Short mmCIF file of C-alpha atoms in Angstrom, two decimals:
data_model
loop_
_atom_site.label_atom_id
_atom_site.label_comp_id
_atom_site.label_asym_id
_atom_site.label_seq_id
_atom_site.Cartn_x
_atom_site.Cartn_y
_atom_site.Cartn_z
CA UNK T 9 99.31 63.23 -103.21
CA UNK T 10 95.40 63.21 -103.04
CA UNK T 11 93.46 60.19 -102.14
CA UNK T 12 92.51 59.68 -105.96
CA UNK T 13 95.63 59.82 -107.37
CA UNK T 14 97.28 57.19 -104.96
CA UNK T 15 94.33 54.80 -106.37
CA UNK T 16 94.57 55.63 -109.64
CA UNK T 17 98.00 54.90 -109.33
CA UNK T 18 97.73 51.59 -107.90
CA UNK T 19 95.23 50.53 -110.55
CA UNK T 20 97.61 51.33 -113.24
CA UNK T 21 100.21 49.13 -111.45
CA UNK T 22 98.00 46.03 -111.52
CA UNK T 23 97.01 46.63 -114.79
CA UNK T 24 100.58 46.75 -116.22
CA UNK T 25 101.30 43.85 -113.49
CA UNK T 26 98.75 41.92 -115.26
CA UNK T 27 99.40 43.03 -118.57
CA UNK T 28 103.17 41.66 -118.19
CA UNK T 29 101.98 38.08 -116.46
CA UNK T 30 99.40 37.45 -119.32
CA UNK T 31 101.03 38.49 -122.20
CA UNK T 32 104.28 36.24 -121.02
CA UNK T 33 102.29 33.23 -121.48
CA UNK T 34 102.34 31.77 -124.53
CA UNK T 35 99.63 29.92 -125.80
CA UNK T 36 101.39 25.99 -126.19
CA UNK T 37 101.24 25.04 -130.29
CA UNK T 38 100.11 21.40 -129.94
CA UNK T 39 102.82 18.50 -131.88
CA UNK T 40 101.00 17.34 -134.42
CA UNK T 41 102.19 13.31 -134.96
CA UNK T 42 100.36 13.28 -138.52
CA UNK T 43 102.46 15.22 -140.23
CA UNK T 44 105.56 13.13 -139.67
CA UNK T 45 106.26 10.71 -142.94
CA UNK T 46 106.93 7.10 -142.08
CA UNK T 47 106.20 4.76 -139.36
CA UNK T 48 104.73 6.39 -135.97
CA UNK T 49 103.92 5.11 -132.86
CA UNK T 50 102.73 6.89 -130.08
CA UNK T 51 103.41 5.75 -126.27
CA UNK T 52 101.07 7.12 -123.56
CA UNK T 53 102.13 6.74 -119.55
CA UNK T 54 104.38 8.55 -117.24
CA UNK T 55 107.45 10.16 -118.57
CA UNK T 56 110.30 9.57 -116.04
CA UNK T 57 113.52 10.90 -117.01
CA UNK T 58 116.39 11.95 -114.72
CA UNK T 59 115.42 15.39 -114.15
CA UNK T 60 111.77 15.47 -115.31
CA UNK T 61 108.35 13.69 -114.78
CA UNK T 62 105.53 14.18 -117.25
CA UNK T 63 102.32 12.52 -116.05
CA UNK T 64 99.84 11.79 -118.50
CA UNK T 65 102.90 12.06 -121.23
CA UNK T 66 103.40 10.77 -124.37
CA UNK T 67 106.43 9.95 -126.16
CA UNK T 68 106.01 9.84 -130.26
CA UNK T 69 108.24 7.49 -131.47
CA UNK T 70 109.37 8.16 -135.51
CA UNK T 71 110.87 5.09 -136.94
CA UNK T 72 114.55 4.94 -135.04
CA UNK T 73 114.14 8.16 -133.38
CA UNK T 74 111.63 10.04 -130.97
CA UNK T 75 110.01 12.90 -132.60
CA UNK T 76 108.39 14.29 -129.31
CA UNK T 77 108.06 13.76 -125.65
CA UNK T 78 105.33 15.66 -123.64
CA UNK T 79 102.04 16.39 -122.33
CA UNK T 80 99.62 13.96 -123.87
CA UNK T 81 97.51 17.25 -123.79
CA UNK T 82 99.91 19.27 -125.88
CA UNK T 83 99.56 16.64 -128.58
CA UNK T 84 97.68 15.81 -131.41
CA UNK T 85 97.66 12.26 -132.71
CA UNK T 86 96.94 12.63 -135.70
CA UNK T 87 95.35 9.25 -136.30
CA UNK T 88 98.28 7.28 -135.51
CA UNK T 89 98.55 4.51 -133.51
CA UNK T 90 98.60 5.10 -129.50
CA UNK T 91 99.55 2.70 -127.23
CA UNK T 92 98.17 3.46 -123.42
CA UNK T 93 100.12 1.97 -121.40
CA UNK T 94 98.88 2.88 -118.05
CA UNK T 95 102.24 2.23 -116.68
CA UNK T 96 105.68 4.31 -116.31
CA UNK T 97 108.09 5.18 -119.60
CA UNK T 98 111.66 5.19 -118.69
CA UNK T 99 114.36 5.24 -121.12
CA UNK T 100 116.45 2.29 -121.62
CA UNK T 101 118.72 1.06 -119.37
CA UNK T 102 122.09 1.43 -119.84
CA UNK T 103 124.19 -1.55 -118.51
CA UNK T 104 127.83 -0.20 -118.19
CA UNK T 105 129.84 -3.25 -117.04
CA UNK T 106 129.43 -7.27 -118.19
CA UNK T 107 131.05 -10.26 -118.83
CA UNK T 108 128.18 -11.29 -121.39
CA UNK T 109 130.62 -14.47 -122.49
CA UNK T 110 130.22 -15.81 -118.95
CA UNK T 111 126.41 -15.47 -118.12
CA UNK T 112 125.75 -18.94 -119.37
CA UNK T 113 127.13 -20.43 -116.59
CA UNK T 114 125.62 -21.85 -113.29
CA UNK T 115 125.59 -18.83 -110.38
CA UNK T 116 129.06 -19.81 -108.85
CA UNK T 117 129.34 -19.71 -104.56
CA UNK T 118 132.67 -19.56 -103.58
CA UNK T 119 131.76 -19.98 -99.62
CA UNK T 120 134.52 -17.84 -98.61
CA UNK T 121 136.11 -14.31 -98.79
CA UNK T 122 139.07 -13.23 -100.80
CA UNK T 123 141.16 -10.13 -100.63
CA UNK T 124 141.49 -9.33 -104.27
CA UNK T 125 140.48 -10.67 -107.73
CA UNK T 126 143.57 -12.45 -108.58
CA UNK T 127 142.39 -14.67 -104.81
CA UNK T 128 139.87 -16.06 -106.78
CA UNK T 129 140.48 -16.85 -109.70
CA UNK T 130 143.02 -19.69 -108.26
CA UNK T 131 140.38 -21.31 -106.76
CA UNK T 132 140.25 -25.05 -108.37
CA UNK T 133 136.51 -24.87 -108.92
CA UNK T 134 136.21 -21.53 -110.55
CA UNK T 135 139.24 -22.69 -112.74
CA UNK T 136 137.11 -25.53 -113.50
CA UNK T 137 134.43 -23.75 -114.69
CA UNK T 138 136.20 -21.30 -116.44
CA UNK T 139 137.79 -24.11 -118.64
CA UNK T 140 134.47 -25.88 -119.38
CA UNK T 141 133.85 -22.28 -120.64
CA UNK T 142 136.53 -22.35 -122.78
CA UNK T 143 135.87 -25.65 -124.34
CA UNK T 144 132.38 -25.13 -125.15
CA UNK T 145 133.57 -21.80 -127.06
CA UNK T 146 136.42 -23.58 -128.32
CA UNK T 147 137.02 -22.85 -132.17
CA UNK T 148 134.31 -20.06 -132.27
CA UNK T 149 131.48 -22.59 -132.51
CA UNK T 150 129.17 -21.01 -129.57
CA UNK T 151 130.67 -17.52 -129.07
CA UNK T 152 127.26 -16.03 -131.36
CA UNK T 153 124.85 -18.26 -129.55
CA UNK T 154 126.17 -17.42 -125.87
CA UNK T 155 126.49 -13.61 -126.60
CA UNK T 156 122.88 -13.67 -127.97
CA UNK T 157 121.56 -15.05 -125.00
CA UNK T 158 123.57 -12.52 -122.32
CA UNK T 159 121.87 -10.19 -124.46
CA UNK T 160 118.51 -11.40 -123.97
CA UNK T 161 119.12 -11.66 -120.46
CA UNK T 162 119.59 -7.81 -120.01
CA UNK T 163 116.88 -7.41 -122.14
CA UNK T 164 114.19 -8.76 -120.31
CA UNK T 165 114.93 -6.25 -117.38
CA UNK T 166 114.57 -3.36 -119.72
CA UNK T 167 118.62 -3.06 -120.45
CA UNK T 168 119.07 -1.36 -124.11
CA UNK T 169 122.62 -1.03 -124.43
CA UNK T 170 125.13 -3.04 -123.07
CA UNK T 171 129.34 -3.38 -122.21
CA UNK T 172 130.96 -6.32 -122.62
CA UNK T 173 129.88 -8.77 -125.46
CA UNK T 174 132.13 -9.71 -128.24
CA UNK T 175 132.68 -7.79 -131.79
CA UNK T 176 130.46 -10.13 -133.98
CA UNK T 177 127.96 -9.00 -136.14
CA UNK T 178 125.42 -11.79 -135.43
CA UNK T 179 124.27 -9.93 -132.24
CA UNK T 180 124.26 -5.98 -134.03
CA UNK T 181 120.51 -5.60 -133.96
CA UNK T 182 119.41 -6.88 -130.55
CA UNK T 183 120.79 -4.58 -127.36
CA UNK T 184 123.10 -1.67 -128.08
CA UNK T 185 126.66 -3.21 -127.51
CA UNK T 186 128.80 -0.25 -126.10
CA UNK T 187 131.86 -1.05 -127.36
CA UNK T 188 130.91 -1.95 -131.10
CA UNK T 189 127.96 -2.14 -133.31
CA UNK T 190 125.76 0.02 -131.21
CA UNK T 191 123.72 1.82 -133.95
CA UNK T 192 124.67 5.48 -132.56
CA UNK T 193 128.28 6.12 -134.00
CA UNK T 194 131.49 4.88 -134.48
CA UNK T 195 132.72 2.84 -132.08
CA UNK T 196 135.67 4.41 -130.27
CA UNK T 197 135.92 2.88 -126.80
CA UNK T 198 138.54 0.46 -125.52
CA UNK T 199 138.38 -2.00 -122.64
CA UNK T 200 141.57 -3.72 -120.29
CA UNK T 201 140.71 -6.30 -118.21
CA UNK T 202 144.67 -6.41 -116.62
CA UNK T 203 146.06 -3.47 -117.56
CA UNK T 204 148.91 -3.58 -115.31
CA UNK T 205 149.93 -7.08 -116.02
CA UNK T 206 152.71 -7.84 -118.88
CA UNK T 207 150.39 -9.11 -121.60
CA UNK T 208 148.40 -6.22 -121.27
CA UNK T 209 150.71 -3.12 -119.90
CA UNK T 210 152.79 -3.56 -123.50
CA UNK T 211 149.50 -1.72 -124.95
CA UNK T 212 149.82 1.13 -122.44
CA UNK T 213 151.51 3.18 -124.74
CA UNK T 214 149.01 2.61 -127.76
CA UNK T 215 146.33 3.14 -125.47
CA UNK T 216 147.27 6.48 -124.17
CA UNK T 217 148.65 7.47 -127.85
CA UNK T 218 145.05 7.18 -128.75
CA UNK T 219 143.43 8.73 -126.32
CA UNK T 220 145.80 11.57 -126.63
CA UNK T 221 144.59 11.64 -130.58
CA UNK T 222 140.96 10.58 -130.30
CA UNK T 223 141.22 7.92 -131.97
CA UNK T 224 139.73 6.78 -128.46
CA UNK T 225 137.51 8.20 -127.20
CA UNK T 226 136.96 6.54 -124.07
CA UNK T 227 138.94 3.49 -121.97
CA UNK T 228 137.60 1.00 -119.31
CA UNK T 229 139.96 -0.51 -117.13
CA UNK T 230 139.70 -2.74 -113.84
CA UNK T 231 141.09 -1.47 -111.02
CA UNK T 232 141.00 -1.65 -107.37
CA UNK T 233 138.48 -4.85 -107.33
CA UNK T 234 139.65 -6.01 -103.72
CA UNK T 235 140.21 -5.04 -100.33
CA UNK T 236 144.00 -5.06 -99.91
CA UNK T 237 146.75 -2.98 -100.20
CA UNK T 238 147.78 -4.09 -103.79
CA UNK T 239 144.24 -3.77 -105.34
CA UNK T 240 144.45 0.47 -103.51
CA UNK T 241 147.76 0.44 -105.21
CA UNK T 242 146.46 -0.19 -108.54
CA UNK T 243 144.77 3.37 -108.54
CA UNK T 244 148.70 5.15 -108.33
CA UNK T 245 150.21 2.23 -110.66
CA UNK T 246 147.77 3.30 -113.29
CA UNK T 247 148.91 7.56 -112.20
CA UNK T 248 152.48 6.48 -112.80
CA UNK T 249 151.46 5.02 -116.25
CA UNK T 250 150.03 8.22 -117.43
CA UNK T 251 146.47 6.44 -118.02
CA UNK T 252 144.96 8.52 -115.14
CA UNK T 253 143.15 10.84 -117.09
CA UNK T 254 139.09 12.36 -118.12
CA UNK T 255 139.01 10.04 -120.64
CA UNK T 256 139.17 6.76 -118.12
CA UNK T 257 136.38 5.08 -116.76
CA UNK T 258 137.43 2.72 -113.89
CA UNK T 259 135.29 -0.18 -112.81
CA UNK T 260 135.06 -1.41 -109.23
CA UNK T 261 137.36 0.74 -107.01
CA UNK T 262 136.07 -1.23 -104.11
CA UNK T 263 139.65 -1.10 -102.08
CA UNK T 264 139.47 2.66 -102.78
CA UNK T 265 139.06 5.58 -100.27
CA UNK T 266 138.50 9.04 -99.60
CA UNK T 267 142.39 9.62 -100.91
CA UNK T 268 142.05 7.53 -104.10
CA UNK T 269 138.52 8.96 -105.00
CA UNK T 270 140.09 12.21 -104.68
CA UNK T 271 143.07 11.94 -107.23
CA UNK T 272 140.03 10.22 -109.77
CA UNK T 273 137.93 13.83 -109.39
CA UNK T 274 140.97 15.35 -109.94
CA UNK T 275 141.53 13.68 -113.20
CA UNK T 276 138.12 13.46 -114.13
CA UNK T 277 138.26 9.94 -114.02
CA UNK T 278 134.43 8.22 -113.74
CA UNK T 279 133.69 5.19 -111.68
CA UNK T 280 131.65 1.76 -112.50
CA UNK T 281 130.25 -0.09 -109.34
CA UNK T 282 128.99 -3.43 -109.15
CA UNK T 283 127.81 -3.83 -105.33
CA UNK T 284 126.53 -7.51 -105.55
CA UNK T 285 129.57 -9.12 -107.05
CA UNK T 286 131.91 -7.32 -104.59
CA UNK T 287 129.38 -8.29 -101.43
CA UNK T 288 129.71 -11.85 -102.58
CA UNK T 289 133.52 -12.16 -103.31
CA UNK T 290 135.13 -9.42 -100.91
CA UNK T 291 132.02 -9.43 -98.25
CA UNK T 292 131.70 -5.54 -98.89
CA UNK T 293 131.08 -2.92 -101.69
CA UNK T 294 132.72 -0.11 -103.01
CA UNK T 295 132.15 3.36 -101.57
CA UNK T 296 130.18 5.06 -103.98
CA UNK T 297 128.90 7.48 -101.81
CA UNK T 298 132.95 8.43 -101.11
CA UNK T 299 133.03 8.76 -104.85
CA UNK T 300 130.20 10.75 -105.30
CA UNK T 301 131.10 13.47 -102.55
CA UNK T 302 134.40 13.91 -104.07
CA UNK T 303 132.64 14.56 -107.69
CA UNK T 304 133.04 11.43 -109.75
CA UNK T 305 129.99 10.33 -111.94
CA UNK T 306 129.16 7.11 -111.07
CA UNK T 307 127.77 4.23 -113.21
CA UNK T 308 125.84 1.05 -111.72
CA UNK T 309 126.45 -2.78 -113.29
CA UNK T 310 125.67 -6.06 -112.38
CA UNK T 311 129.52 -6.98 -113.61
CA UNK T 312 128.62 -10.50 -114.13
CA UNK T 313 125.43 -13.01 -113.34
CA UNK T 314 128.34 -15.99 -111.69
CA UNK T 315 128.56 -13.79 -109.00
CA UNK T 316 126.78 -10.38 -109.30
CA UNK T 317 122.72 -10.00 -110.84
CA UNK T 318 120.99 -11.55 -113.46
CA UNK T 319 120.14 -7.94 -114.68
CA UNK T 320 120.29 -4.48 -114.15
CA UNK T 321 117.00 -4.76 -112.46
CA UNK T 322 118.09 -6.96 -109.21
CA UNK T 323 121.63 -4.58 -109.28
CA UNK T 324 119.12 -2.00 -108.57
CA UNK T 325 117.91 -3.65 -105.40
CA UNK T 326 121.30 -4.47 -104.29
CA UNK T 327 122.28 -0.94 -104.14
CA UNK T 328 118.75 -0.24 -103.07
CA UNK T 329 120.09 -2.46 -99.61
CA UNK T 330 123.66 -1.15 -99.71
CA UNK T 331 122.74 2.57 -99.89
CA UNK T 332 120.22 1.74 -96.86
CA UNK T 333 122.51 -0.46 -94.66
CA UNK T 334 126.24 1.08 -95.33
CA UNK T 335 125.68 4.27 -96.97
CA UNK T 336 122.82 5.55 -94.11
CA UNK T 337 120.45 6.82 -97.58
CA UNK T 338 122.80 8.96 -99.11
CA UNK T 339 121.31 8.54 -102.26
CA UNK T 340 117.98 8.96 -102.98
CA UNK T 341 116.09 6.87 -105.60
CA UNK T 342 116.48 9.09 -109.07
CA UNK T 343 120.38 9.16 -107.60
CA UNK T 344 120.53 5.66 -108.41
CA UNK T 345 118.33 5.53 -111.94
CA UNK T 346 120.91 8.58 -112.97
CA UNK T 347 123.21 5.67 -112.74
CA UNK T 348 121.44 3.34 -115.51
CA UNK T 349 120.65 6.23 -117.53
CA UNK T 350 121.82 9.52 -118.09
CA UNK T 351 125.27 9.05 -116.27
CA UNK T 352 126.54 6.38 -118.32
CA UNK T 353 125.26 7.96 -121.35
CA UNK T 354 127.07 10.93 -121.09
CA UNK T 355 130.68 9.07 -119.27
CA UNK T 356 130.73 7.11 -122.60
CA UNK T 357 130.05 9.92 -125.24
CA UNK T 358 126.36 8.92 -126.01
CA UNK T 359 124.65 11.73 -124.35
CA UNK T 360 123.31 13.03 -127.44
CA UNK T 361 121.43 9.80 -128.31
CA UNK T 362 120.76 7.63 -125.26
CA UNK T 363 119.74 8.89 -121.50
CA UNK T 364 116.70 10.26 -121.55
CA UNK T 365 113.34 10.78 -123.68
CA UNK T 366 113.84 13.88 -125.54
CA UNK T 367 113.45 14.49 -129.37
CA UNK T 368 115.82 13.78 -131.75
CA UNK T 369 117.57 10.72 -129.47
CA UNK T 370 117.10 7.50 -130.33
CA UNK T 371 113.67 5.41 -129.13
CA UNK T 372 115.04 2.91 -126.88
CA UNK T 373 112.38 2.53 -123.90
CA UNK T 374 111.71 0.78 -121.06
CA UNK T 375 108.24 0.85 -119.98
CA UNK T 376 107.56 -0.51 -116.54
CA UNK T 377 104.55 -0.95 -114.18
CA UNK T 378 103.33 1.26 -112.00
CA UNK T 379 103.56 0.18 -108.58
CA UNK T 380 104.58 3.05 -106.56
CA UNK T 381 103.38 6.61 -106.80
CA UNK T 382 107.26 7.69 -106.83
CA UNK T 383 108.34 6.47 -110.42
CA UNK T 384 111.77 6.71 -109.09
CA UNK T 385 111.03 4.47 -106.35
CA UNK T 386 108.87 2.61 -108.21
CA UNK T 387 112.15 1.56 -110.45
CA UNK T 388 113.77 -0.03 -106.96
CA UNK T 389 110.68 -1.79 -106.03
CA UNK T 390 110.19 -3.60 -109.70
CA UNK T 391 110.65 -6.84 -110.92
CA UNK T 392 111.31 -8.47 -113.85
CA UNK T 393 107.19 -9.24 -114.10
CA UNK T 394 106.86 -5.76 -113.93
CA UNK T 395 108.62 -5.11 -117.59
CA UNK T 396 105.77 -4.39 -119.93
CA UNK T 397 107.90 -3.81 -122.95
CA UNK T 398 110.88 -2.95 -124.46
CA UNK T 399 111.56 -1.27 -127.45
CA UNK T 400 115.53 -0.79 -128.77
CA UNK T 401 116.18 1.78 -131.94
CA UNK T 402 111.96 2.17 -132.63
CA UNK T 403 111.77 -1.73 -132.30
CA UNK T 404 109.82 -4.02 -129.86
CA UNK T 405 111.27 -6.90 -128.77
CA UNK T 406 110.25 -7.78 -125.77
CA UNK T 407 106.84 -7.67 -123.89
CA UNK T 408 103.49 -8.28 -123.49
CA UNK T 409 102.00 -10.29 -126.47
CA UNK T 410 98.94 -8.31 -126.91
CA UNK T 411 101.27 -5.10 -127.20
CA UNK T 412 103.72 -6.68 -129.27
CA UNK T 413 100.82 -7.82 -131.79
CA UNK T 414 99.56 -4.56 -131.72
CA UNK T 415 103.05 -3.18 -132.69
CA UNK T 416 103.26 -5.23 -135.41
CA UNK T 417 105.28 -8.20 -133.96
CA UNK T 418 103.26 -11.41 -135.37
CA UNK T 419 105.62 -13.38 -137.57
CA UNK T 420 108.70 -14.21 -135.47
CA UNK T 421 108.16 -13.55 -131.65
CA UNK T 422 107.13 -17.04 -129.22
CA UNK T 423 106.59 -16.74 -125.89
CA UNK T 424 108.27 -17.10 -122.47
CA UNK T 425 107.08 -17.98 -119.16
CA UNK T 426 108.26 -15.46 -116.38
CA UNK T 427 107.47 -16.04 -113.11
CA UNK T 428 104.02 -17.22 -114.31
CA UNK T 429 103.45 -13.91 -116.72
CA UNK T 430 103.52 -14.60 -120.07
CA UNK T 431 105.92 -12.51 -122.23
CA UNK T 432 106.56 -12.65 -126.06
CA UNK T 433 110.36 -11.88 -127.73
CA UNK T 434 111.33 -11.49 -131.03
CA UNK T 435 115.31 -12.18 -131.37
CA UNK T 436 115.64 -12.74 -135.22
CA UNK T 437 117.51 -10.66 -137.05
CA UNK T 438 117.52 -9.88 -140.93
CA UNK T 439 121.21 -10.56 -141.39
CA UNK T 440 123.29 -12.66 -143.51
CA UNK T 441 124.58 -14.71 -140.65
CA UNK T 442 123.72 -18.41 -139.70
CA UNK T 443 122.79 -17.51 -136.35
CA UNK T 444 120.78 -14.73 -137.04
CA UNK T 445 117.64 -16.31 -137.83
CA UNK T 446 117.66 -18.35 -134.98
CA UNK T 447 114.98 -18.44 -132.54
CA UNK T 448 114.73 -18.75 -128.70
CA UNK T 449 113.81 -22.54 -128.75
CA UNK T 450 116.60 -23.31 -131.14
CA UNK T 451 119.11 -20.93 -129.18
CA UNK T 452 118.29 -22.86 -125.60
CA UNK T 453 117.83 -25.83 -126.89
CA UNK T 454 121.48 -25.63 -128.30
CA UNK T 455 123.34 -24.17 -125.54
CA UNK T 456 121.68 -26.99 -122.85
CA UNK T 457 123.20 -29.63 -124.98
CA UNK T 458 126.52 -28.49 -124.26
CA UNK T 459 125.67 -26.79 -120.52
CA UNK T 460 122.55 -28.88 -119.31
CA UNK T 461 122.83 -26.97 -115.91
CA UNK T 462 122.26 -23.45 -118.14
CA UNK T 463 122.40 -20.44 -116.05
CA UNK T 464 118.52 -19.29 -116.58
CA UNK T 465 117.57 -15.94 -118.19
CA UNK T 466 116.91 -14.88 -114.74
CA UNK T 467 115.24 -17.36 -111.73
CA UNK T 468 111.81 -18.06 -112.59
CA UNK T 469 111.76 -17.51 -116.28
CA UNK T 470 111.00 -20.48 -118.11
CA UNK T 471 111.76 -21.01 -122.10
CA UNK T 472 110.22 -23.59 -123.88
CA UNK T 473 112.43 -26.94 -124.99
CA UNK T 474 112.52 -28.81 -128.35
CA UNK T 475 112.67 -32.15 -128.23
CA UNK T 476 115.05 -32.22 -131.20
CA UNK T 477 118.28 -30.84 -130.86
CA UNK T 478 118.77 -27.91 -133.23
CA UNK T 479 122.31 -28.10 -133.75
CA UNK T 480 122.44 -26.89 -137.38
CA UNK T 481 125.61 -26.82 -139.20
CA UNK T 482 127.63 -26.51 -135.73
CA UNK T 483 129.12 -29.51 -134.14
CA UNK T 484 128.56 -28.85 -130.70
CA UNK T 485 128.50 -31.95 -129.28
CA UNK T 486 132.19 -32.79 -129.66
CA UNK T 487 133.29 -29.53 -127.77
CA UNK T 488 132.69 -30.31 -124.38
CA UNK T 489 134.94 -33.28 -124.84
CA UNK T 490 137.81 -31.45 -125.67
CA UNK T 491 140.81 -31.01 -122.96
CA UNK T 492 142.61 -28.01 -122.80
CA UNK T 493 145.79 -27.25 -120.76
CA UNK T 494 145.82 -24.46 -118.65
CA UNK T 495 147.51 -21.83 -119.96
CA UNK T 496 145.20 -22.58 -123.79
CA UNK T 497 142.14 -22.21 -120.71
CA UNK T 498 143.54 -19.16 -119.50
CA UNK T 499 143.98 -17.65 -122.37
CA UNK T 500 140.16 -18.00 -123.55
CA UNK T 501 139.03 -17.07 -120.40
CA UNK T 502 139.92 -13.63 -120.35
CA UNK T 503 137.29 -11.57 -120.89
#
């Protein structure tokens, strides 16, 4: 083969290679927001998804849905409003487990360590607090307001969906309720707080039948909450009862070890862990690292603000500390982020609606100030003062006053002080329920009229107080004088 022929062959090879390289590069067609019908808002910032970070990104919100998400350079705004946040844009956070109807109560510090959840529930000061709660909501006079207050506690941390609220129409358009009024799909999720106690054990055959038929697609149970053998045994009792199945999500599992996690993983059971509450009550945390090694999908949640965290950001801080001190940094920041976004979305059947910022999904956004280079680590460092805007089903509910005004929230929003930072919030709802139009100042005044030591929305959050009690048609002041016997109080206090 001559030298000239070899050179020609090499030249042809490189020409063919270049042809394939450049022909494979498709021209990116810009998304034209101007072609969309209806209300459109474009949020510009760093898009943070479970599996991808898009710098200089844009999320196009069309009504209640995300129409497009990608790099700003690939978008034609088409004359639509652009809110340049200069911040991280996260999917709205999902609180997988909470007891919102307790979160108006003052924080309880028992001053001792317990073996299981039944031990601390017998403590006199806790029972007195539980009776007080039962008296306040007796006759359903305050349950709507208490539930709404709990949802506001969630919202100011970027949470847009929560488990553990009540089925009330008066709170259907604030934070999405996982079990009901979630504004995504028909409710098909059940809950058992004490699945192995006689009162709830009677329901087991019906629960299993509902899961078999598809009437329920997911069932949550409290189990393994403690550190003793009886708490550990609960998993085996659930198995023997026929409830250890792929539709099951266990809350806590603090008593479990590798053997129990393997049993769960083999059955396809998922887990929600709440480290702060468990540390407060049992001086330990669920071994989420061992659960992950077994192949279990994990979600993270505050449990309640009585012994847990006030909100999801606080719980993330606690989880990060536990991860360092107990798990030797087993989880990466992105792993913890997934536990409040895509993991719970998928385990509860909302993966096609929530958990990431993608076209076609619900427009739930948590926009948080960028204070760390790594956007996942940024979330672990963020405080509630760094929450700049919260959007739920396309509507801005909470955030910087100037942004709320720019987005059209000028009529009903109120301002509150969040650790010396002003934030605006609109909690009014346009539905036919007496409390629906209640503003934050009225809600706070009503609750303080019956519980002066009302648990704040979060540490350092100050609400405006009215000089006149706004009781309206609710006969609240007489409620706290009701004396309940122990059995009635217990019945009312079970969540």
